[in-house]
Amino acid sequence: MEENRFILKNANIIDVEVGRLLKGSLEIEGRYIKRIYFGNEELPPLRVVDMEGKYIIPGLIDMHCHIQEKFAPQFVASGVTTVRNTAGNILQISELIEAPQDAPTPRVYSADRMIDGYPGLWGPTSFGNIVTEDPEAAKREVVRQALAGANFIKVYGLLKKEVMAAVVDEAKKHNLEVSCDLIHSKDVSALDAARLGVTCFEHSSGFAQALYPGWYPTTDEPQWKLMDWGKLDVEKIQELCKQMYRFKVKLCPTLVIFDQVEKYPDIWYPENDIVKSLDGEHGLNEHWRLMSKQSETLKEQVGFLNYFNKVVAKTYFDLGGTIVAGTDTPALIWTFPGMALHRELEIFVEIGLTEMEALQTATIRAARSIGLDELGIIAEGKIADLVILNKNPLENIQHTKEINFIIKGGKIYTPSELLGHIPDNEYLQKRYHEFEEKFQATLEHG
């Protein structure tokens, strides 16, 4: 097959590495950006796509989601060409992980099942989690995940400190980072985890436990029930962030999930074809409608952390800490695949980041934080994952939603074309049965 080659001519190129807007043309050859032309440089005689009045940003990266095949195309249709899958089961999404570079689904950087402590926040050991209080069993699970191809290890909030230490120790032997979700932790704070060697902190979790020893979301202690989370000791937060910065940890605050819960029923709800594609009896929109009936409980459990997490994120960012954009899609309520990342960027701007800084959290900073140096940037020799916008996102971050078309691994797609790749229920049922058989086989063979 003849290799794909074309020119994106007269584009407004957003250089997220230097932080500037440039006028130029991009030559795409195969999966890569072959050359960038500026000024009056002569262009090669290739197919030309006129970009006059358009803006090009790198393909966006959602640094915290739980992807499934049934809503994978919606990510790319939203301009999200790469996702970091923070726990699940690698076997279940093997088709996505092994897909070609130019597939209509996002490239996937993934953890395997989460490692949690007894009794397991999501229940006993299953295909999506392992529950243990045995350090040796936890080490064996890390080895299994490393051999299965996990890109990093995810630990959860009920894990005991000594088991977490064992996980980190074993993960280092396999050159794997450890990520944590400590929202519901009673015994381990963010500072504890950082001292153990955990490097990635999801949802800004564990920060509240470090500041308020003895607190956790479901505690019945009266002193915490009366706490005003709208009035925070900023100096204490700054001191904690300074301590965390010394460990060079990376923070993925997923502000959108807390924001949607706290503001319900006045949620952020974009009216577009991507959101409409999530309708149906077994679609995510119906799932979130049912979940929204528990909105008061969700507000009591996590919604009140919305302001706290925004302060933590901005404080850590101002110190020079690594902040990346993630959504936790499809967790809690109305975290639309792909689209929710645009809201995350809007919230970053609302708390004080510039439009360019917000874009960097979902492009170059995200990619470099996990060693994917070929992504998240528009430069010669890098993978051609690009989003072409009708309006300038540096004037208004909301313009990241104004998508004209997407380039994934050098292949041009329109959003509607991508939505045409949403798999049907028959295919999904077949894939799930295949997964069940493979997972059972792994258990039988140890």
Short mmCIF file of C-alpha atoms in Angstrom, two decimals:
data_model
loop_
_atom_site.label_atom_id
_atom_site.label_comp_id
_atom_site.label_asym_id
_atom_site.label_seq_id
_atom_site.Cartn_x
_atom_site.Cartn_y
_atom_site.Cartn_z
CA MET A 1 0.00 0.00 0.00
CA GLU A 2 1.32 3.47 -0.87
CA GLU A 3 2.41 5.38 2.21
CA ASN A 4 0.15 8.22 3.28
CA ARG A 5 1.71 11.64 2.47
CA PHE A 6 0.14 15.09 2.49
CA ILE A 7 0.68 18.70 3.50
CA LEU A 8 -1.31 20.70 6.06
CA LYS A 9 -0.79 24.14 4.53
CA ASN A 10 -0.90 27.60 6.13
CA ALA A 11 -1.83 26.39 9.61
CA ASN A 12 -1.72 28.19 12.93
CA ILE A 13 0.50 25.74 14.83
CA ILE A 14 0.35 25.80 18.61
CA ASP A 15 3.84 24.94 19.87
CA VAL A 16 3.21 23.59 23.37
CA GLU A 17 6.91 23.00 23.99
CA VAL A 18 8.01 26.63 23.70
CA GLY A 19 4.55 28.10 24.38
CA ARG A 20 3.88 30.08 21.21
CA LEU A 21 1.69 30.29 18.12
CA LEU A 22 3.40 29.82 14.74
CA LYS A 23 2.29 30.06 11.11
CA GLY A 24 3.48 27.19 8.97
CA SER A 25 2.79 23.98 7.06
CA LEU A 26 3.19 20.39 8.19
CA GLU A 27 4.31 17.54 5.96
CA ILE A 28 2.85 14.23 7.13
CA GLU A 29 4.45 11.01 5.93
CA GLY A 30 3.03 7.74 7.19
CA ARG A 31 2.57 7.97 10.94
CA TYR A 32 4.91 10.90 11.48
CA ILE A 33 5.40 14.61 11.05
CA LYS A 34 8.22 14.60 8.51
CA ARG A 35 8.88 18.33 8.25
CA ILE A 36 7.58 21.74 9.29
CA TYR A 37 7.80 24.58 6.75
CA PHE A 38 7.80 28.28 7.63
CA GLY A 39 7.57 31.47 5.62
CA ASN A 40 8.06 31.14 1.88
CA GLU A 41 9.77 27.75 1.93
CA GLU A 42 8.90 25.69 -1.14
CA LEU A 43 6.51 22.84 -0.43
CA PRO A 44 6.88 19.39 -2.03
CA PRO A 45 4.34 18.38 -4.71
CA LEU A 46 1.99 16.47 -2.41
CA ARG A 47 -1.73 16.47 -1.69
CA VAL A 48 -2.54 19.72 0.12
CA VAL A 49 -5.11 20.24 2.87
CA ASP A 50 -5.74 23.97 3.30
CA MET A 51 -5.50 25.02 6.95
CA GLU A 52 -6.06 28.75 6.52
CA GLY A 53 -7.87 30.02 9.61
CA LYS A 54 -7.45 26.69 11.44
CA TYR A 55 -5.45 25.93 14.60
CA ILE A 56 -3.49 22.75 15.20
CA ILE A 57 -2.79 21.30 18.63
CA PRO A 58 -1.22 17.95 19.51
CA GLY A 59 -3.60 15.06 20.11
CA LEU A 60 -4.86 15.34 23.69
CA ILE A 61 -4.00 12.83 26.43
CA ASP A 62 -6.43 11.80 29.18
CA MET A 63 -4.14 10.79 32.02
CA HIS A 64 -6.78 9.05 34.10
CA CYS A 65 -9.65 7.05 32.69
CA HIS A 66 -11.03 3.51 32.63
CA ILE A 67 -11.44 2.81 28.95
CA GLN A 68 -13.65 0.17 27.35
CA GLU A 69 -14.09 -0.76 23.72
CA LYS A 70 -17.72 0.35 23.72
CA PHE A 71 -16.83 4.02 24.15
CA ALA A 72 -13.26 4.15 22.80
CA PRO A 73 -14.05 5.95 19.49
CA GLN A 74 -15.68 8.81 21.40
CA PHE A 75 -12.29 9.69 22.88
CA VAL A 76 -10.67 10.19 19.48
CA ALA A 77 -13.75 11.99 18.13
CA SER A 78 -13.19 14.44 21.01
CA GLY A 79 -9.54 14.94 20.07
CA VAL A 80 -8.19 12.58 22.75
CA THR A 81 -5.76 10.33 20.90
CA THR A 82 -4.05 8.74 23.92
CA VAL A 83 -5.35 7.57 27.29
CA ARG A 84 -3.74 6.36 30.48
CA ASN A 85 -5.93 3.53 31.75
CA THR A 86 -5.69 3.56 35.54
CA ALA A 87 -6.74 0.00 36.42
CA GLY A 88 -9.02 -2.58 34.93
CA ASN A 89 -7.73 -5.67 33.16
CA ILE A 90 -5.24 -5.65 30.31
CA LEU A 91 -6.77 -8.77 28.76
CA GLN A 92 -10.15 -7.04 28.51
CA ILE A 93 -8.78 -4.17 26.43
CA SER A 94 -6.14 -6.09 24.49
CA GLU A 95 -7.72 -5.13 21.15
CA LEU A 96 -7.29 -1.46 22.01
CA ILE A 97 -3.74 -1.88 23.29
CA GLU A 98 -2.66 -3.81 20.19
CA ALA A 99 -4.53 -1.64 17.66
CA PRO A 100 -2.58 -0.06 14.77
CA GLN A 101 -1.17 3.43 15.25
CA ASP A 102 -3.81 4.96 12.97
CA ALA A 103 -6.76 3.08 14.48
CA PRO A 104 -9.96 5.04 15.28
CA THR A 105 -9.41 4.33 18.97
CA PRO A 106 -6.92 5.96 21.35
CA ARG A 107 -3.52 4.49 21.98
CA VAL A 108 -3.53 3.04 25.50
CA TYR A 109 -0.95 3.26 28.31
CA SER A 110 -2.35 0.94 30.96
CA ALA A 111 -2.22 -0.51 34.42
CA ASP A 112 -3.68 -3.94 35.09
CA ARG A 113 -5.99 -4.73 38.00
CA MET A 114 -5.64 -2.56 41.10
CA ILE A 115 -4.02 -3.88 44.25
CA ASP A 116 -6.20 -3.16 47.29
CA GLY A 117 -6.43 -4.11 50.94
CA TYR A 118 -9.09 -6.09 52.81
CA PRO A 119 -12.08 -6.16 52.37
CA GLY A 120 -11.63 -4.39 49.02
CA LEU A 121 -13.40 -1.14 48.26
CA TRP A 122 -14.74 -2.70 45.05
CA GLY A 123 -15.35 -6.09 46.62
CA PRO A 124 -13.21 -9.25 46.84
CA THR A 125 -10.54 -10.26 44.36
CA SER A 126 -11.82 -10.29 40.78
CA PHE A 127 -10.63 -9.62 37.23
CA GLY A 128 -10.38 -5.88 38.07
CA ASN A 129 -8.77 -5.96 41.51
CA ILE A 130 -6.80 -8.13 43.89
CA VAL A 131 -7.38 -7.82 47.63
CA THR A 132 -4.56 -8.82 49.94
CA GLU A 133 -2.87 -8.09 53.25
CA ASP A 134 0.11 -10.29 52.42
CA PRO A 135 3.22 -8.43 51.16
CA GLU A 136 4.50 -11.53 49.37
CA ALA A 137 1.20 -12.05 47.56
CA ALA A 138 1.30 -8.40 46.51
CA LYS A 139 4.82 -8.85 45.13
CA ARG A 140 3.72 -11.89 43.13
CA GLU A 141 0.89 -9.83 41.66
CA VAL A 142 3.34 -7.13 40.58
CA VAL A 143 5.44 -9.77 38.82
CA ARG A 144 2.34 -11.17 37.11
CA GLN A 145 1.29 -7.70 35.93
CA ALA A 146 4.78 -6.89 34.69
CA LEU A 147 4.83 -10.09 32.62
CA ALA A 148 1.33 -9.32 31.33
CA GLY A 149 2.58 -6.01 29.93
CA ALA A 150 1.35 -3.45 32.47
CA ASN A 151 2.87 0.00 31.97
CA PHE A 152 2.51 0.88 35.65
CA ILE A 153 1.06 -0.46 38.90
CA LYS A 154 -2.05 0.94 40.62
CA VAL A 155 -2.63 0.65 44.39
CA TYR A 156 -5.85 1.49 46.17
CA GLY A 157 -6.83 3.15 49.42
CA LEU A 158 -7.42 0.17 51.70
CA LEU A 159 -3.93 -1.24 51.18
CA LYS A 160 -1.81 -1.43 54.36
CA LYS A 161 1.40 0.55 54.49
CA GLU A 162 3.66 -2.50 54.64
CA VAL A 163 1.94 -4.06 51.62
CA MET A 164 2.24 -0.81 49.67
CA ALA A 165 5.94 -0.75 50.49
CA ALA A 166 6.30 -4.28 49.12
CA VAL A 167 4.48 -3.31 45.92
CA VAL A 168 6.75 -0.30 45.35
CA ASP A 169 9.86 -2.36 46.06
CA GLU A 170 8.89 -5.06 43.57
CA ALA A 171 7.71 -2.55 40.96
CA LYS A 172 11.11 -0.84 41.00
CA LYS A 173 12.73 -4.14 40.02
CA HIS A 174 10.61 -4.09 36.87
CA ASN A 175 11.10 -0.35 36.18
CA LEU A 176 7.40 0.32 36.80
CA GLU A 177 5.99 3.37 38.52
CA VAL A 178 3.34 3.00 41.20
CA SER A 179 0.19 5.12 41.11
CA CYS A 180 -2.21 5.48 44.03
CA ASP A 181 -5.82 6.37 44.75
CA LEU A 182 -5.99 7.10 48.47
CA ILE A 183 -9.36 8.85 48.64
CA HIS A 184 -10.80 6.29 51.04
CA SER A 185 -7.57 5.48 52.88
CA LYS A 186 -7.75 5.34 56.67
CA ASP A 187 -4.10 4.48 57.31
CA VAL A 188 -1.95 5.88 54.48
CA SER A 189 -1.65 9.58 53.63
CA ALA A 190 -0.18 11.11 50.48
CA LEU A 191 2.99 11.94 52.39
CA ASP A 192 3.25 8.34 53.64
CA ALA A 193 2.88 7.02 50.10
CA ALA A 194 5.43 9.47 48.71
CA ARG A 195 7.95 8.38 51.35
CA LEU A 196 7.37 4.78 50.31
CA GLY A 197 8.20 5.68 46.70
CA VAL A 198 4.77 6.06 45.10
CA THR A 199 5.18 8.63 42.33
CA CYS A 200 1.74 9.24 40.78
CA PHE A 201 -1.18 10.58 42.82
CA GLU A 202 -4.67 10.31 41.37
CA HIS A 203 -7.46 12.75 42.39
CA SER A 204 -5.02 14.64 44.69
CA SER A 205 -5.89 11.78 47.01
CA GLY A 206 -4.26 11.36 50.38
CA PHE A 207 -3.53 15.08 50.69
CA ALA A 208 -6.51 15.61 52.99
CA GLN A 209 -5.42 12.68 55.19
CA ALA A 210 -1.93 14.20 55.45
CA LEU A 211 -3.35 17.55 56.59
CA TYR A 212 -6.07 16.13 58.83
CA PRO A 213 -4.83 12.92 60.50
CA GLY A 214 -7.73 10.64 61.35
CA TRP A 215 -9.98 11.98 58.61
CA TYR A 216 -11.36 9.90 55.73
CA PRO A 217 -14.51 10.48 53.65
CA THR A 218 -16.83 8.03 55.41
CA THR A 219 -15.75 8.72 58.99
CA ASP A 220 -18.48 9.23 61.57
CA GLU A 221 -16.30 11.35 63.88
CA PRO A 222 -18.29 14.52 64.76
CA GLN A 223 -15.25 16.80 64.48
CA TRP A 224 -14.95 16.07 60.76
CA LYS A 225 -18.67 16.36 60.09
CA LEU A 226 -18.49 19.98 61.28
CA MET A 227 -15.43 20.90 59.23
CA ASP A 228 -15.85 23.77 56.76
CA TRP A 229 -14.10 22.65 53.56
CA GLY A 230 -14.69 26.07 52.05
CA LYS A 231 -12.31 27.67 54.57
CA LEU A 232 -8.88 26.12 54.24
CA ASP A 233 -5.53 26.73 55.88
CA VAL A 234 -3.66 27.70 52.73
CA GLU A 235 -0.31 27.87 54.53
CA LYS A 236 -0.66 24.23 55.62
CA ILE A 237 -1.54 23.22 52.08
CA GLN A 238 1.50 25.08 50.75
CA GLU A 239 3.79 23.37 53.25
CA LEU A 240 2.40 19.93 52.38
CA CYS A 241 2.79 20.63 48.66
CA LYS A 242 6.40 21.67 49.25
CA GLN A 243 7.05 18.37 50.99
CA MET A 244 5.41 16.44 48.15
CA TYR A 245 7.39 18.44 45.61
CA ARG A 246 10.63 17.27 47.22
CA PHE A 247 9.61 13.74 46.25
CA LYS A 248 8.92 14.95 42.66
CA VAL A 249 5.52 13.28 42.63
CA LYS A 250 3.08 13.75 39.75
CA LEU A 251 -0.45 14.90 40.41
CA CYS A 252 -3.52 14.05 38.31
CA PRO A 253 -6.30 15.90 40.18
CA THR A 254 -9.27 14.87 37.95
CA LEU A 255 -11.10 18.02 39.03
CA VAL A 256 -14.00 17.40 36.66
CA ILE A 257 -15.37 14.45 38.65
CA PHE A 258 -15.61 16.48 41.86
CA ASP A 259 -16.94 19.50 40.03
CA GLN A 260 -19.74 17.54 38.35
CA VAL A 261 -20.81 15.98 41.66
CA GLU A 262 -20.73 19.19 43.70
CA LYS A 263 -22.59 21.22 41.07
CA TYR A 264 -25.26 18.64 40.28
CA PRO A 265 -27.92 19.20 38.96
CA ASP A 266 -26.20 22.18 37.26
CA ILE A 267 -23.68 19.94 35.56
CA TRP A 268 -21.48 20.69 32.56
CA TYR A 269 -23.30 19.04 29.66
CA PRO A 270 -22.12 19.72 26.09
CA GLU A 271 -24.87 19.24 23.52
CA ASN A 272 -23.13 17.44 20.67
CA ASP A 273 -23.13 14.19 18.70
CA ILE A 274 -20.48 12.62 20.93
CA VAL A 275 -22.66 12.97 24.02
CA LYS A 276 -25.73 11.82 22.07
CA SER A 277 -23.85 8.70 21.00
CA LEU A 278 -23.81 7.61 24.66
CA ASP A 279 -27.60 7.26 24.74
CA GLY A 280 -29.43 3.94 24.75
CA GLU A 281 -30.73 1.48 27.29
CA HIS A 282 -27.25 0.27 28.22
CA GLY A 283 -25.38 3.48 27.37
CA LEU A 284 -23.37 5.66 29.72
CA ASN A 285 -25.95 8.45 29.76
CA GLU A 286 -28.51 6.05 31.24
CA HIS A 287 -25.92 4.81 33.72
CA TRP A 288 -25.23 8.37 34.86
CA ARG A 289 -28.94 9.15 35.13
CA LEU A 290 -29.27 6.25 37.56
CA MET A 291 -26.11 7.28 39.43
CA SER A 292 -27.43 10.83 39.72
CA LYS A 293 -30.23 9.55 41.94
CA GLN A 294 -27.49 9.09 44.54
CA SER A 295 -26.24 12.65 44.09
CA GLU A 296 -26.70 13.64 47.73
CA THR A 297 -24.69 10.64 48.89
CA LEU A 298 -21.99 11.42 46.34
CA LYS A 299 -21.87 15.04 47.51
CA GLU A 300 -21.39 13.84 51.09
CA GLN A 301 -18.67 11.36 50.11
CA VAL A 302 -16.57 13.30 47.59
CA GLY A 303 -18.33 16.45 46.33
CA PHE A 304 -17.16 18.54 49.26
CA LEU A 305 -13.54 17.96 48.18
CA ASN A 306 -14.05 20.03 45.01
CA TYR A 307 -12.66 23.30 46.34
CA PHE A 308 -9.94 21.58 48.39
CA ASN A 309 -8.60 19.70 45.37
CA LYS A 310 -8.60 22.84 43.24
CA VAL A 311 -6.51 24.65 45.84
CA VAL A 312 -4.10 21.70 46.09
CA ALA A 313 -3.74 21.48 42.31
CA LYS A 314 -3.05 25.20 41.84
CA THR A 315 -0.66 25.31 44.80
CA TYR A 316 1.34 22.35 43.53
CA PHE A 317 1.41 23.77 40.01
CA ASP A 318 2.69 27.14 41.25
CA LEU A 319 5.55 25.34 43.01
CA GLY A 320 6.61 23.87 39.67
CA GLY A 321 5.15 20.43 40.36
CA THR A 322 3.93 18.17 37.56
CA ILE A 323 0.18 18.50 37.05
CA VAL A 324 -1.52 16.48 34.32
CA ALA A 325 -5.10 16.40 33.02
CA GLY A 326 -7.37 13.42 33.63
CA THR A 327 -11.07 12.72 34.01
CA ASP A 328 -11.70 9.30 35.65
CA THR A 329 -14.17 8.60 32.82
CA PRO A 330 -16.70 6.97 33.22
CA ALA A 331 -16.62 7.25 37.02
CA LEU A 332 -19.25 8.97 39.16
CA ILE A 333 -21.58 11.14 37.03
CA TRP A 334 -21.45 12.73 33.58
CA THR A 335 -17.77 12.18 32.81
CA PHE A 336 -18.21 11.97 29.06
CA PRO A 337 -15.49 9.97 27.24
CA GLY A 338 -13.12 12.42 25.62
CA MET A 339 -15.35 15.44 26.13
CA ALA A 340 -14.79 15.51 29.90
CA LEU A 341 -11.12 16.30 29.28
CA HIS A 342 -12.16 19.60 27.68
CA ARG A 343 -14.00 20.48 30.87
CA GLU A 344 -10.90 19.55 32.90
CA LEU A 345 -8.90 22.07 30.86
CA GLU A 346 -11.57 24.71 31.42
CA ILE A 347 -11.39 24.14 35.18
CA PHE A 348 -7.60 24.48 35.08
CA VAL A 349 -8.05 27.90 33.50
CA GLU A 350 -10.75 28.79 36.03
CA ILE A 351 -8.33 28.13 38.92
CA GLY A 352 -5.60 30.30 37.39
CA LEU A 353 -3.64 28.48 34.71
CA THR A 354 -3.24 30.19 31.36
CA GLU A 355 -4.76 28.59 28.27
CA MET A 356 -1.30 27.47 27.15
CA GLU A 357 -0.51 25.96 30.54
CA ALA A 358 -3.82 24.11 30.54
CA LEU A 359 -3.10 22.70 27.07
CA GLN A 360 0.32 21.55 28.22
CA THR A 361 -1.21 19.46 31.03
CA ALA A 362 -2.97 17.34 28.39
CA THR A 363 -0.15 17.29 25.83
CA ILE A 364 3.58 17.69 26.39
CA ARG A 365 3.57 17.53 30.19
CA ALA A 366 1.30 14.51 30.17
CA ALA A 367 3.36 12.66 27.57
CA ARG A 368 6.71 13.38 29.19
CA SER A 369 5.44 12.44 32.64
CA ILE A 370 5.11 8.84 31.42
CA GLY A 371 7.99 8.75 28.97
CA LEU A 372 5.95 8.96 25.74
CA ASP A 373 8.26 11.47 24.10
CA GLU A 374 6.91 10.89 20.57
CA LEU A 375 3.51 12.23 21.60
CA GLY A 376 2.06 15.46 22.95
CA ILE A 377 4.07 17.76 20.71
CA ILE A 378 4.10 19.10 17.15
CA ALA A 379 7.67 18.60 15.95
CA GLU A 380 9.57 16.89 13.16
CA GLY A 381 9.96 13.17 13.72
CA LYS A 382 7.08 12.95 16.21
CA ILE A 383 3.92 10.88 15.77
CA ALA A 384 1.24 12.70 13.78
CA ASP A 385 -1.50 12.78 16.40
CA LEU A 386 -3.11 16.16 15.79
CA VAL A 387 -6.36 18.01 16.40
CA ILE A 388 -7.44 20.70 13.93
CA LEU A 389 -9.60 23.38 15.53
CA ASN A 390 -11.81 26.05 13.99
CA LYS A 391 -10.99 28.61 16.69
CA ASN A 392 -7.95 29.65 18.71
CA PRO A 393 -7.82 27.84 22.10
CA LEU A 394 -5.23 30.32 23.36
CA GLU A 395 -7.90 33.03 23.22
CA ASN A 396 -10.48 30.85 24.97
CA ILE A 397 -9.79 27.32 26.23
CA GLN A 398 -13.38 26.37 25.39
CA HIS A 399 -12.34 26.45 21.74
CA THR A 400 -10.63 23.05 22.16
CA LYS A 401 -14.12 21.62 21.56
CA GLU A 402 -14.37 23.34 18.15
CA ILE A 403 -12.95 20.34 16.29
CA ASN A 404 -12.77 20.34 12.50
CA PHE A 405 -10.99 17.00 12.14
CA ILE A 406 -8.54 14.72 13.88
CA ILE A 407 -5.34 13.06 12.67
CA LYS A 408 -4.44 9.82 14.44
CA GLY A 409 -1.14 8.21 13.49
CA GLY A 410 -1.14 10.15 10.23
CA LYS A 411 -4.70 9.23 9.23
CA ILE A 412 -7.38 11.91 8.86
CA TYR A 413 -10.75 11.41 10.53
CA THR A 414 -13.80 13.59 11.03
CA PRO A 415 -15.63 13.26 14.36
CA SER A 416 -18.64 11.72 12.59
CA GLU A 417 -16.43 9.12 10.89
CA LEU A 418 -15.00 8.13 14.24
CA LEU A 419 -18.44 7.75 15.80
CA GLY A 420 -19.19 5.35 12.97
CA HIS A 421 -16.65 2.98 14.53
CA ILE A 422 -18.58 2.51 17.80
CA PRO A 423 -18.94 -1.28 18.12
CA ASP A 424 -22.35 -2.94 18.26
CA ASN A 425 -23.65 -5.03 21.16
CA GLU A 426 -23.13 -8.34 19.36
CA TYR A 427 -19.42 -7.61 18.93
CA LEU A 428 -19.08 -6.43 22.53
CA GLN A 429 -20.75 -9.57 23.91
CA LYS A 430 -18.45 -11.73 21.80
CA ARG A 431 -15.39 -9.85 23.04
CA TYR A 432 -16.50 -10.16 26.67
CA HIS A 433 -16.96 -13.93 26.39
CA GLU A 434 -13.49 -14.19 24.84
CA PHE A 435 -12.08 -12.17 27.72
CA GLU A 436 -13.79 -14.35 30.35
CA GLU A 437 -12.29 -17.47 28.80
CA LYS A 438 -8.79 -15.96 28.63
CA PHE A 439 -8.95 -14.65 32.19
CA GLN A 440 -10.16 -18.01 33.51
CA ALA A 441 -7.31 -19.70 31.70
CA THR A 442 -4.79 -17.39 33.37
CA LEU A 443 -6.20 -18.34 36.78
CA GLU A 444 -6.05 -22.05 36.02
CA HIS A 445 -2.44 -21.83 34.86
CA GLY A 446 -1.35 -19.57 37.69
#
